[in-house]
Coordinates of C-alpha atoms in Angstrom, one line a residue:
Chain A
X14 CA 277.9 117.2 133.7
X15 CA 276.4 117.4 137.0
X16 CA 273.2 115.5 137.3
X17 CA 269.7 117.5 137.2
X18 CA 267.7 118.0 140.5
X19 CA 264.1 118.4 140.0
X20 CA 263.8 121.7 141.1
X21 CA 266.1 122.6 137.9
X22 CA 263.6 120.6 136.1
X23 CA 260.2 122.6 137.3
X24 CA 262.1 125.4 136.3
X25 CA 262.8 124.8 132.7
X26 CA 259.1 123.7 133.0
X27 CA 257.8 126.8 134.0
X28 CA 260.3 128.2 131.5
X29 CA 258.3 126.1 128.9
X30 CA 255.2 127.0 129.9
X31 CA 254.0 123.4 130.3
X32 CA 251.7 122.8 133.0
X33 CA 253.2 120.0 135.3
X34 CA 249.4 119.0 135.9
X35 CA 248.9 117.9 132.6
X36 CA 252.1 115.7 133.0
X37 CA 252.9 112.2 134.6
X38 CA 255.0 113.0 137.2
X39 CA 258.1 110.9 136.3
X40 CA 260.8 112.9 133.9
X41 CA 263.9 111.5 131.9
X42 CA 267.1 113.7 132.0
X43 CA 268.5 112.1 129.1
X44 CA 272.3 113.3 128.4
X45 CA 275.3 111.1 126.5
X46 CA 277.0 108.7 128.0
X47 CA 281.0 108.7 127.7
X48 CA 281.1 105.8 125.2
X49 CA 278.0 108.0 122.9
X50 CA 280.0 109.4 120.0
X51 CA 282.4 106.5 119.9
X52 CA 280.7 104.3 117.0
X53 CA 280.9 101.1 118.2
X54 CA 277.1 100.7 118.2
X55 CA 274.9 100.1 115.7
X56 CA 271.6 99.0 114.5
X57 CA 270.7 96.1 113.0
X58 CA 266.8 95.9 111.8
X59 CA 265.5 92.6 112.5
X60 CA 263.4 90.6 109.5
X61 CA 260.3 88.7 111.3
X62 CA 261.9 85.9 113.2
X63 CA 265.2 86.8 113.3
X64 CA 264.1 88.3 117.1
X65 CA 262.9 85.8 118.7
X66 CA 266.1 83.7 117.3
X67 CA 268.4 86.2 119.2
X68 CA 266.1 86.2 122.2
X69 CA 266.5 82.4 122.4
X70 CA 270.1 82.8 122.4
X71 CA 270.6 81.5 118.6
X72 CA 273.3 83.3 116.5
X73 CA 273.5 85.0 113.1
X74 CA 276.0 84.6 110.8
X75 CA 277.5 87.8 107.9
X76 CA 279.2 85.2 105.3
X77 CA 280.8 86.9 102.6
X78 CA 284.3 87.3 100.3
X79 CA 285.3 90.9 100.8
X80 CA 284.5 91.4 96.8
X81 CA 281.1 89.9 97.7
X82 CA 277.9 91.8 99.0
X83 CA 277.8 90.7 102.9
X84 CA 274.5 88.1 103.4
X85 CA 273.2 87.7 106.9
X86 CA 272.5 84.0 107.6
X87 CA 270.6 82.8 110.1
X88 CA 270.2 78.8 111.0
X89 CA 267.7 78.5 107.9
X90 CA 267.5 81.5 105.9
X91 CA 269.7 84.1 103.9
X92 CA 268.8 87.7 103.7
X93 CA 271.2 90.4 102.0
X94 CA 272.5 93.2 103.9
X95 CA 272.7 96.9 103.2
X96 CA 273.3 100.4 104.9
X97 CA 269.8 102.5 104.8
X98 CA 270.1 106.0 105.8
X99 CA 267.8 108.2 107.3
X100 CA 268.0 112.1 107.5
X101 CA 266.9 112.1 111.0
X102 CA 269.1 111.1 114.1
X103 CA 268.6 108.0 115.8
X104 CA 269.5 107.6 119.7
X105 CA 269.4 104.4 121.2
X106 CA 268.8 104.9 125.0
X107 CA 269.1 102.4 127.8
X108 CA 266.4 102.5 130.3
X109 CA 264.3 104.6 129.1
X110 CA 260.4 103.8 130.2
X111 CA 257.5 104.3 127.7
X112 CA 254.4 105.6 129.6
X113 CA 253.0 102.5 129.9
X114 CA 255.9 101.0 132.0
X115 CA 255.7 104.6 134.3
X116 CA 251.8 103.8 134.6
X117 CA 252.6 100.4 135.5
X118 CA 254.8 100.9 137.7
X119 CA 253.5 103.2 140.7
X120 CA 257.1 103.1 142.6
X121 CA 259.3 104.8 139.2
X122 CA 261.5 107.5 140.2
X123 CA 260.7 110.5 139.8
X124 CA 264.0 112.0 138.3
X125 CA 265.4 108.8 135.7
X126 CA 268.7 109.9 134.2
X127 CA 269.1 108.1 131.3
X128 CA 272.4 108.3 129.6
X129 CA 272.1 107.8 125.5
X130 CA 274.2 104.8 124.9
X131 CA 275.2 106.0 120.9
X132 CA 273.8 107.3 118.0
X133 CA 273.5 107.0 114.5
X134 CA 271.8 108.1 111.5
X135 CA 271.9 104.7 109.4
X136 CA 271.6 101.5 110.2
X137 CA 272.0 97.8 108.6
X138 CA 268.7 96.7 106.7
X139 CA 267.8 92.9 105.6
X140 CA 265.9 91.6 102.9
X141 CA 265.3 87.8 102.5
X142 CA 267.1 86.5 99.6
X143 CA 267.5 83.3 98.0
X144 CA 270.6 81.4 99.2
X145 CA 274.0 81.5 96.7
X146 CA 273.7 78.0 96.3
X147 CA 275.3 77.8 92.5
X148 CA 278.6 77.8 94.3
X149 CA 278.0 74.7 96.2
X150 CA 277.3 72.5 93.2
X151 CA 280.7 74.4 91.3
X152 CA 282.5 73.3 94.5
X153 CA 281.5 69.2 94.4
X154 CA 281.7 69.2 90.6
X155 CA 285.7 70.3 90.8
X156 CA 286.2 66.7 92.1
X157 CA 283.1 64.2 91.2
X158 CA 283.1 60.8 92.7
X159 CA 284.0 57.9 90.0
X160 CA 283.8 55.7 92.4
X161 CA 286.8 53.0 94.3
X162 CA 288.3 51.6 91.3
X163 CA 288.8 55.4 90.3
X164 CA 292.5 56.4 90.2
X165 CA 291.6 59.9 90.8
X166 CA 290.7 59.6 94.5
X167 CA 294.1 58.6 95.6
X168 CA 296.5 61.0 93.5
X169 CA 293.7 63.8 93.2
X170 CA 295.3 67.3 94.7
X171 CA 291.8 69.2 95.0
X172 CA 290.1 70.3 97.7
X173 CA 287.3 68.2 99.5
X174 CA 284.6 69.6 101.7
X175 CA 283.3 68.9 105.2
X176 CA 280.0 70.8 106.0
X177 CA 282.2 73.1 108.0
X178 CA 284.5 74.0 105.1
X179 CA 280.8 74.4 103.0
X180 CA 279.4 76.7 105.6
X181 CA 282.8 78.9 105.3
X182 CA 282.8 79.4 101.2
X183 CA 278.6 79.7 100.6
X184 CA 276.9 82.4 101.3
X185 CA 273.8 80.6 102.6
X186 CA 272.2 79.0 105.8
X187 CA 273.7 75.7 107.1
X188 CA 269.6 74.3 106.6
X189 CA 269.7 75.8 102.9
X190 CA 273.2 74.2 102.0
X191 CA 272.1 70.9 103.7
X192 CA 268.4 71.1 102.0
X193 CA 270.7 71.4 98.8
X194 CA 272.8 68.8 99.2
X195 CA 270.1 66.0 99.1
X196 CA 268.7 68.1 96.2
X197 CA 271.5 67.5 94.1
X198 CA 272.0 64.0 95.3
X199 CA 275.2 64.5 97.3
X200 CA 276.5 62.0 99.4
X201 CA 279.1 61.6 102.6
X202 CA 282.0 59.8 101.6
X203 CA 284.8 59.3 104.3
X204 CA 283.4 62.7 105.9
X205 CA 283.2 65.1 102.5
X206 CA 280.4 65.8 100.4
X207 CA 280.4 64.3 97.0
X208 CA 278.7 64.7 94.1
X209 CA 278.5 61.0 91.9
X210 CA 280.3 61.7 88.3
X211 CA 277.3 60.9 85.9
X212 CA 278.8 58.3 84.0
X213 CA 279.0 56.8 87.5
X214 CA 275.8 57.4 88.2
X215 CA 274.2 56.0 85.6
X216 CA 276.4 52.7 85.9
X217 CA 274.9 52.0 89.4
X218 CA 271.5 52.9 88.6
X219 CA 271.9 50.4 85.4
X220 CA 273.1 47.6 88.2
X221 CA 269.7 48.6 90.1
X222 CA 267.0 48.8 86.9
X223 CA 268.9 45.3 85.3
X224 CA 268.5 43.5 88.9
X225 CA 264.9 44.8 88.6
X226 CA 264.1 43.5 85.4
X227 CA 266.0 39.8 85.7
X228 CA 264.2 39.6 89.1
X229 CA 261.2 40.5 87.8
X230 CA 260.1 42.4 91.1
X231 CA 257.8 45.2 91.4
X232 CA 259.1 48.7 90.2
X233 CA 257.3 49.7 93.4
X234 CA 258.6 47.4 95.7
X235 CA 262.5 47.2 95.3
X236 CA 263.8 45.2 98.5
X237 CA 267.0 46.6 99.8
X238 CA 268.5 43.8 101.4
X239 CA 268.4 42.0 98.1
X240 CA 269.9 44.8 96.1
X241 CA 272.7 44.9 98.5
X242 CA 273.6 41.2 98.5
X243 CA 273.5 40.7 94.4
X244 CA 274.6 44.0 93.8
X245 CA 277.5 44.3 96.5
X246 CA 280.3 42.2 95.2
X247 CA 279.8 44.8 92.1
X248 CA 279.9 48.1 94.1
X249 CA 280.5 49.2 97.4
X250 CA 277.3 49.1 99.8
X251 CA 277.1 52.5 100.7
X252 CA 276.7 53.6 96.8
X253 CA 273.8 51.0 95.8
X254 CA 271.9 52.3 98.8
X255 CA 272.6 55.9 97.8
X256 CA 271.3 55.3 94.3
X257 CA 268.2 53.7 95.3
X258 CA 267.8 56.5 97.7
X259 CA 268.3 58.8 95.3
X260 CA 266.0 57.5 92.3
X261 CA 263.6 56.1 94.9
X262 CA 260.9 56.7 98.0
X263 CA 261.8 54.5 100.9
X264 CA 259.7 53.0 102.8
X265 CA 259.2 49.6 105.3
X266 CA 256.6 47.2 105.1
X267 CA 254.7 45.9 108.0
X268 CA 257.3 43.4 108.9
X269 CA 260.3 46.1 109.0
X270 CA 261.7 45.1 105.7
X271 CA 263.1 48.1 103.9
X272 CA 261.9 49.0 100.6
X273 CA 261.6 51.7 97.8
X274 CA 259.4 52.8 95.1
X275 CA 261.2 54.0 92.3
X276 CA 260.6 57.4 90.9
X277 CA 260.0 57.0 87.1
X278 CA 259.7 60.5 86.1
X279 CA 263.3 61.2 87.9
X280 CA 264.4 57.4 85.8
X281 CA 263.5 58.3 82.9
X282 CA 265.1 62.0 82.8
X283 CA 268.6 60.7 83.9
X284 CA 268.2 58.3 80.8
X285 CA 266.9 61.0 78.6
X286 CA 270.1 63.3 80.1
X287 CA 272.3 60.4 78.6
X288 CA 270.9 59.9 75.5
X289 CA 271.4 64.2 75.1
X290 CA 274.5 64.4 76.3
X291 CA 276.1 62.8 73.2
X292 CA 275.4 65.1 70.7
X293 CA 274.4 69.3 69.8
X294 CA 270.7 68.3 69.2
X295 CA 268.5 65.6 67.8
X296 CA 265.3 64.9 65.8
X297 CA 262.6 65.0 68.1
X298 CA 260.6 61.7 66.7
X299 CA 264.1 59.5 66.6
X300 CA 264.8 60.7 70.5
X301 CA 261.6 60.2 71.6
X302 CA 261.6 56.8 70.4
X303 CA 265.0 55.6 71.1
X304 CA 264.2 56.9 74.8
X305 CA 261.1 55.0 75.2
X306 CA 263.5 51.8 74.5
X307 CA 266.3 53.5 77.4
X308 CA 263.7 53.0 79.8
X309 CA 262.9 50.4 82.5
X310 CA 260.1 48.2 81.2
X311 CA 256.8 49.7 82.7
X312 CA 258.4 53.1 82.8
X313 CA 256.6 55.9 80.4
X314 CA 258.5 58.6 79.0
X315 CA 256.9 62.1 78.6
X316 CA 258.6 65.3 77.5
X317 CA 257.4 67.0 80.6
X318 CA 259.7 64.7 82.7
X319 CA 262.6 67.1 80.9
X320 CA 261.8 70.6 82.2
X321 CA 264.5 72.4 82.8
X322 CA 267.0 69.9 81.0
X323 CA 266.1 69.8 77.6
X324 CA 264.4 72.1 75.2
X325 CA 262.5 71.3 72.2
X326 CA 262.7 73.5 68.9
X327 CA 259.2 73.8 67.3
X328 CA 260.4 75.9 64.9
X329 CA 263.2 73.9 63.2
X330 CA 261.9 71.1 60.5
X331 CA 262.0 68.3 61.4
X332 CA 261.6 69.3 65.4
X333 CA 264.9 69.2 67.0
X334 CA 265.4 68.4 71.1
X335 CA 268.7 69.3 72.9
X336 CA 270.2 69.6 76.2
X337 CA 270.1 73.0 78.3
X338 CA 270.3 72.3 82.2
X339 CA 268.9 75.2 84.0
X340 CA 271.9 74.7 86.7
X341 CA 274.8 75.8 83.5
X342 CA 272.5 78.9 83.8
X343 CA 273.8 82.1 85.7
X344 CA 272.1 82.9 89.1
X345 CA 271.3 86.4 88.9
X346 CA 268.4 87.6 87.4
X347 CA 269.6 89.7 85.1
X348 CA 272.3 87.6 83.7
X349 CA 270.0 84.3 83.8
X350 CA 267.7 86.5 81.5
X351 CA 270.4 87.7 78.7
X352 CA 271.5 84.1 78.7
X353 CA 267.7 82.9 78.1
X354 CA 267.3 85.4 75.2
X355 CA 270.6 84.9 73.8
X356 CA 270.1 81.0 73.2
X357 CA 266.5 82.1 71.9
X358 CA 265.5 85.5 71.1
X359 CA 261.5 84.8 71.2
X360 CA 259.9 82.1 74.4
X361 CA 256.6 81.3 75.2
X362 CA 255.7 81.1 78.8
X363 CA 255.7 77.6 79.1
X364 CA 259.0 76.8 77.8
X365 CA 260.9 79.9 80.0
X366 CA 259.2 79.0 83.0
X367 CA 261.0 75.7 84.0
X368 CA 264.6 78.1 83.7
X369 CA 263.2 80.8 85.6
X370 CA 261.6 79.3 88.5
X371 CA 264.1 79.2 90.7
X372 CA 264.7 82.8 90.6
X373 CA 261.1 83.6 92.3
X374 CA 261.7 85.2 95.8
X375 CA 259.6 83.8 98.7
X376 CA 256.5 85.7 97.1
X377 CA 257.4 86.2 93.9
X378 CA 255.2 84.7 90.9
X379 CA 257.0 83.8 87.5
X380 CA 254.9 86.4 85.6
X381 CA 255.9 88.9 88.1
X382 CA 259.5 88.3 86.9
X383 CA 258.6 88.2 83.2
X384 CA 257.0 91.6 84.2
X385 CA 260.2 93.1 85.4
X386 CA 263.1 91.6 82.7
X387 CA 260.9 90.9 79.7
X388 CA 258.8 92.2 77.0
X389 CA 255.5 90.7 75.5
X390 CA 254.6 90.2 72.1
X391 CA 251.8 88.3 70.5
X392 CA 253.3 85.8 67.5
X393 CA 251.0 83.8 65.4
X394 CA 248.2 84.0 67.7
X395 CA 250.7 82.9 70.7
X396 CA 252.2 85.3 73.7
X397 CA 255.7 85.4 74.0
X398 CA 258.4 86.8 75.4
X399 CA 261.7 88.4 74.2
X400 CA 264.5 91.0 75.8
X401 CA 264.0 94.4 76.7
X402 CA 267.6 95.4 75.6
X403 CA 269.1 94.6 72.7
X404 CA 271.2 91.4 72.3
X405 CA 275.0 91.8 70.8
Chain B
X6 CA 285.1 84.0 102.7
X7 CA 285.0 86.3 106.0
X8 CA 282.4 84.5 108.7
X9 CA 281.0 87.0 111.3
X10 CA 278.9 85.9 114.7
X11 CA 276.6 88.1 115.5
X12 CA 275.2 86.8 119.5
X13 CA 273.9 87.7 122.6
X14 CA 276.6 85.9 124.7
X15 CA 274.6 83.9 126.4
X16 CA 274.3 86.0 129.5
X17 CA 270.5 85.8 130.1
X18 CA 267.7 87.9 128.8
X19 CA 268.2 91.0 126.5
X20 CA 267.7 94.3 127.4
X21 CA 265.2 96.5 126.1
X22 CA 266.0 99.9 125.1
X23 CA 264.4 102.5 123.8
X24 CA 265.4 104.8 120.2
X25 CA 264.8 108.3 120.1
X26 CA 264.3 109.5 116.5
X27 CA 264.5 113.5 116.1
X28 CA 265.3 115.5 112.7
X29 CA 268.3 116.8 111.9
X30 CA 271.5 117.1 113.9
X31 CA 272.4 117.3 117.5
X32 CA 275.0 119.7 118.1
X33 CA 277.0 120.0 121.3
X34 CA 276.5 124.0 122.7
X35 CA 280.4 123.8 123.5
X36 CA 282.5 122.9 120.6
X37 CA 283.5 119.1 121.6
X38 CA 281.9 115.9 121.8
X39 CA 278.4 115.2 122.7
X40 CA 279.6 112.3 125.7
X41 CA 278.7 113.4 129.2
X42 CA 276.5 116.7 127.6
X43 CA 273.3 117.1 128.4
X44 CA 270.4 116.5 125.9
X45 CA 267.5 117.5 127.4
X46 CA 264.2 116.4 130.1
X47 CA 261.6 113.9 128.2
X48 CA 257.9 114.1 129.8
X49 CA 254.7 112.0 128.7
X50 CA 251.6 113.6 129.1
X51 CA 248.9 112.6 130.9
X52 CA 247.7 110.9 127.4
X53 CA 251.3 109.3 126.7
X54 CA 252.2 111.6 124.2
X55 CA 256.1 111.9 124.9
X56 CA 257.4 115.8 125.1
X57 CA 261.1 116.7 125.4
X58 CA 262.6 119.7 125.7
X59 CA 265.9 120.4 123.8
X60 CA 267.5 123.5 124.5
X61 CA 265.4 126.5 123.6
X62 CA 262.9 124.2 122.2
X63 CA 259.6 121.8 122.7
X64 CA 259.6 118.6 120.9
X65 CA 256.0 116.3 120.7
X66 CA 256.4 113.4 119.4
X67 CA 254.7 109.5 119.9
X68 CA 254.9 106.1 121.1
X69 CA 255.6 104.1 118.3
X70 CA 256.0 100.2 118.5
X71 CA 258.0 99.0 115.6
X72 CA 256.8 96.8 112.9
X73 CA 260.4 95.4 112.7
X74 CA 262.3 95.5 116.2
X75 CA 266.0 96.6 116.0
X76 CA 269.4 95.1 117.6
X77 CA 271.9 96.6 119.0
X78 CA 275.4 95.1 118.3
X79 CA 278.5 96.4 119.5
X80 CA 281.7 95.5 117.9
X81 CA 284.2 93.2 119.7
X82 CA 287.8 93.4 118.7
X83 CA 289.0 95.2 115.5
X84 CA 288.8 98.9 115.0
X85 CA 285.3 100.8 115.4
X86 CA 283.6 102.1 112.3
X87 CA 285.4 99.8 109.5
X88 CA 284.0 98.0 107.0
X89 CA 281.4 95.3 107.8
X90 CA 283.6 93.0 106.5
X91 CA 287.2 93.0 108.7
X92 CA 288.2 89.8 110.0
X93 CA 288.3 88.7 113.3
X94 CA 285.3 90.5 114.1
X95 CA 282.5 89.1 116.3
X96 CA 279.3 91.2 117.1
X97 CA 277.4 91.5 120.9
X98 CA 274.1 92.3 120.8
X99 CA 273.8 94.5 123.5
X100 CA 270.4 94.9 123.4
X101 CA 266.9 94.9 121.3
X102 CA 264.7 98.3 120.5
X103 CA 261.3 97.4 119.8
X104 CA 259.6 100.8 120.5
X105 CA 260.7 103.8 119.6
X106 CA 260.1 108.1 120.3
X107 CA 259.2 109.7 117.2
X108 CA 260.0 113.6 117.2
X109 CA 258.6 114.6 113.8
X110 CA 257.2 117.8 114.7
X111 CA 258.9 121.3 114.3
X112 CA 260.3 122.6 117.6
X113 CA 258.5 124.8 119.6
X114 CA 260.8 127.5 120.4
X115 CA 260.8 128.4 123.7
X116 CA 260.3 132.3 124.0
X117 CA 262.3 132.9 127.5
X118 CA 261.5 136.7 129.1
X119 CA 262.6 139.4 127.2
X120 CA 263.8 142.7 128.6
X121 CA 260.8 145.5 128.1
X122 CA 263.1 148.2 126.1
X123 CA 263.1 151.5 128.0

């Protein structure tokens, strides 16, 4: 189409009945570019952050199976991704001035013909998410580290995994599945992420709390230097270290000696996860006693130091204590929630909340989810909570 | 699991461009595509309010900076308007909208001269 002059214009002005005067002088003939109806363009709204990641030249990242819903990653955060439609038609036009740029600039053209670049009446809409991370401990747990004198390493036909290969099968940032990683205790071991079998784990940390006790040191000042030298003809280096970093703060003294501090509430609930792990449930008085024993001397046990691992049954006579890790647990809401109810139909706030509390969203309180998937009740003078649907 | 880059390329500073938002449809006068058709002359008054004139019609709209700023990716390799998901796929953001022309008013039809019957 041939190009508007700006006597043609003045006369669809006049046509208008708009009165140039009350105009800035500058017009835009807008009209479609050749590529317009092609679809190759679209719109992706931007969550806060993610533009000034593009504008610094950082990448984002859709991760998905094709049987999955699509997350957008960036470096540290997930959102999930869907088509929003408007009714209205949405042209995205390259430059085009606002009248704050015309005012600006006293030189602008008078005649600007802008050509619409593409159109579209829908486009891609985020919404932060928490990061698919169940996958990631499903992954390390196909193949757990038993450590060197394990058979398994050398004729096991599974699959290891490099960061790289993580980054390509989790739907999550590369800061959330690293973040996770130390959560869980992972370790690098000849380049691939390992998770420690727990019978393993427990063996080294036994080496640690017996060196401990014979040496009589302080269970805040564990020297690392002397943990490797008694304990390395036992196990390889790398694992004692990753045990005490993993049940302990480091820290260095004043004259650059390397120490920890060891965690006793994270101590004592490995123990008490051994002690569970045996059996389908136990009397409350005889675990509670027999744990206290487990346990480093100095250490204190508490039933608190089990949230989200074990559950105690008030109701049963005599009390009853047994193992439920919130990680066995399904990761969507909905699911996690029927699985809740259908191991107990009644809970009280305090007991749910430790296998909930990693559902919250970045805002999100723990009532607000009990709001949404559960109904209240009051029993015996005490709130609780039970299903809204009925439970086969 | 499919693994789509969305990035600017590197090539320096993102444009800025502007979306125009109007109800309803546009529809080419000529049957045929819209590309190389004319849409129509946007003014600003005096006071910034934008005014376009579409056809037989007045649009006034406003200037409205958007809470959350859009990006314009175009698709490189693969076939246009697929799923999200193809492989092989990388995305160019081609530019970022962080303003935007709201047309939310009903046109103004533009009453051209009509013959006096005689």
């Amino acid at each position: 189409a041939a190009m508007r002059s700006r006597a043609e214009v003045d006369a669809t002005l006049q046509t208008a009945k708009l009165n140039p005067a009350e105009l800035l002088p500058a017009v835009h003939c807008l009209s479609f570019g050749p590529q317009a109806g092609g679809g190759e363009c679209c719109l992706l709204q931007l969550e806060p952050g993610l533009c000034a990641e593009l504008e610094a030249g950082r990448s984002l990242v859709i991760r998905g199976e094709k049987d999955e819903h699509a997350v957008l990653c960036s470096k540290d955060k997930t959102y999930d991704m869907k088509i929003a439609d408007t009714s209205n038609m949405l042209l995205f036009v390259p430059g085009c001035k606002t009248p704050e740029e015309l005012n600006a600039d006293p030189a602008s053209c008078n005649i600007i013909h802008s050509q619409i670049a593409g159109f579209s009446k829908n486009y891609w809409e985020l919404r932060r998410c928490r990061p698919k991370l169940k996958k990631l401990r499903k992954l390390l747990m196909e193949d757990p580290y038993e450590g060197p004198d394990s058979q398994k390493d050398q004729t096991s036909t599974f699959s290891k995994y490099t960061t790289e290969d993580l980054l390509s099968l989790i739907q999550a940032s590369e800061e959330e599945i690293l973040h996770q990683l130390q959560v869980i205790d992972a370790c690098k071991i000849e380049g691939y992420w390992r998770i420690l079998d727990f019978d393993y784990e427990m063996k080294l940390l036994n080496h640690v709390t017996q060196l401990i006790d014979s040496e009589s040191w302080s269970l805040s000042k564990v020297p690392l230097c002397a943990c490797l030298e008694e304990l390395g003809s036992l196990e390889p280096r790398e694992m004692i270290e990753h045990i005490l970093l993993s049940y302990g703060r480091k820290y260095v003294d004043d004259a650059g000696e390397v120490f920890f501090e060891m965690r006793e509430d994270k101590i004592c609930r490995a123990i008490a996860q051994m002690l569970l792990q045996n059996a389908v449930k136990f009397n409350l008085s005889e675990f509670e006693e027999v744990w206290q024993q487990s346990v480093p001397e100095g250490m204190k046990t508490r039933l608190d130091q089990l949230q989200g691992l074990a559950l105690v049954d008030k109701s049963s006579r005599p009390e009853t204590i047994f193992l439920l890790k919130v990680e066995d647990l399904p990761e969507d809401n909905q699911e996690r929630f029927n699985s809740l109810f259908g191991i107990r139909q009644k809970w009280t706030e305090v007991d749910i909340t430790p296998y909930i509390q990693d559902l919250c969203a970045e805002k999100q309180t723990v009532g607000a989810l009990l709001t949404k998937y559960a109904r209240s009740s009051m029993l015996n003078g005490v709130k609780v909570y039970n299903s809204r649907r009925p439970i086969s | 699991m499919v693994q789509i880059v969305i990035s600017s390329g590197g090539t320096g500073t993102l444009a800025q461009w502007l979306l125009v938002e109007l109800q309803g449809e546009v529809e080419p006068r000529q049957s045929g595509d819209l590309a190389g058709n004319l849409l129509g002359d946007l003014h600003y008054t005096c006071e910034g309010i934008p005014v376009l004139i579409v056809g037989h019609h007045i649009l006034y709209g406003k200037v409205v900076q958007l809470e959350k700023p859009f990006a314009v990716l175009v698709k490189q390799g693969g076939a246009p308007q697929s799923s999200p998901m193809e492989p092989h796929s990388h995305y160019t953001v081609t530019a970022l909208i962080k303003t935007k022309l709201l047309f939310k008013t009903r046109p103004k039809p533009i009453i051209t001269h009509v013959p006096r019957k005689v």
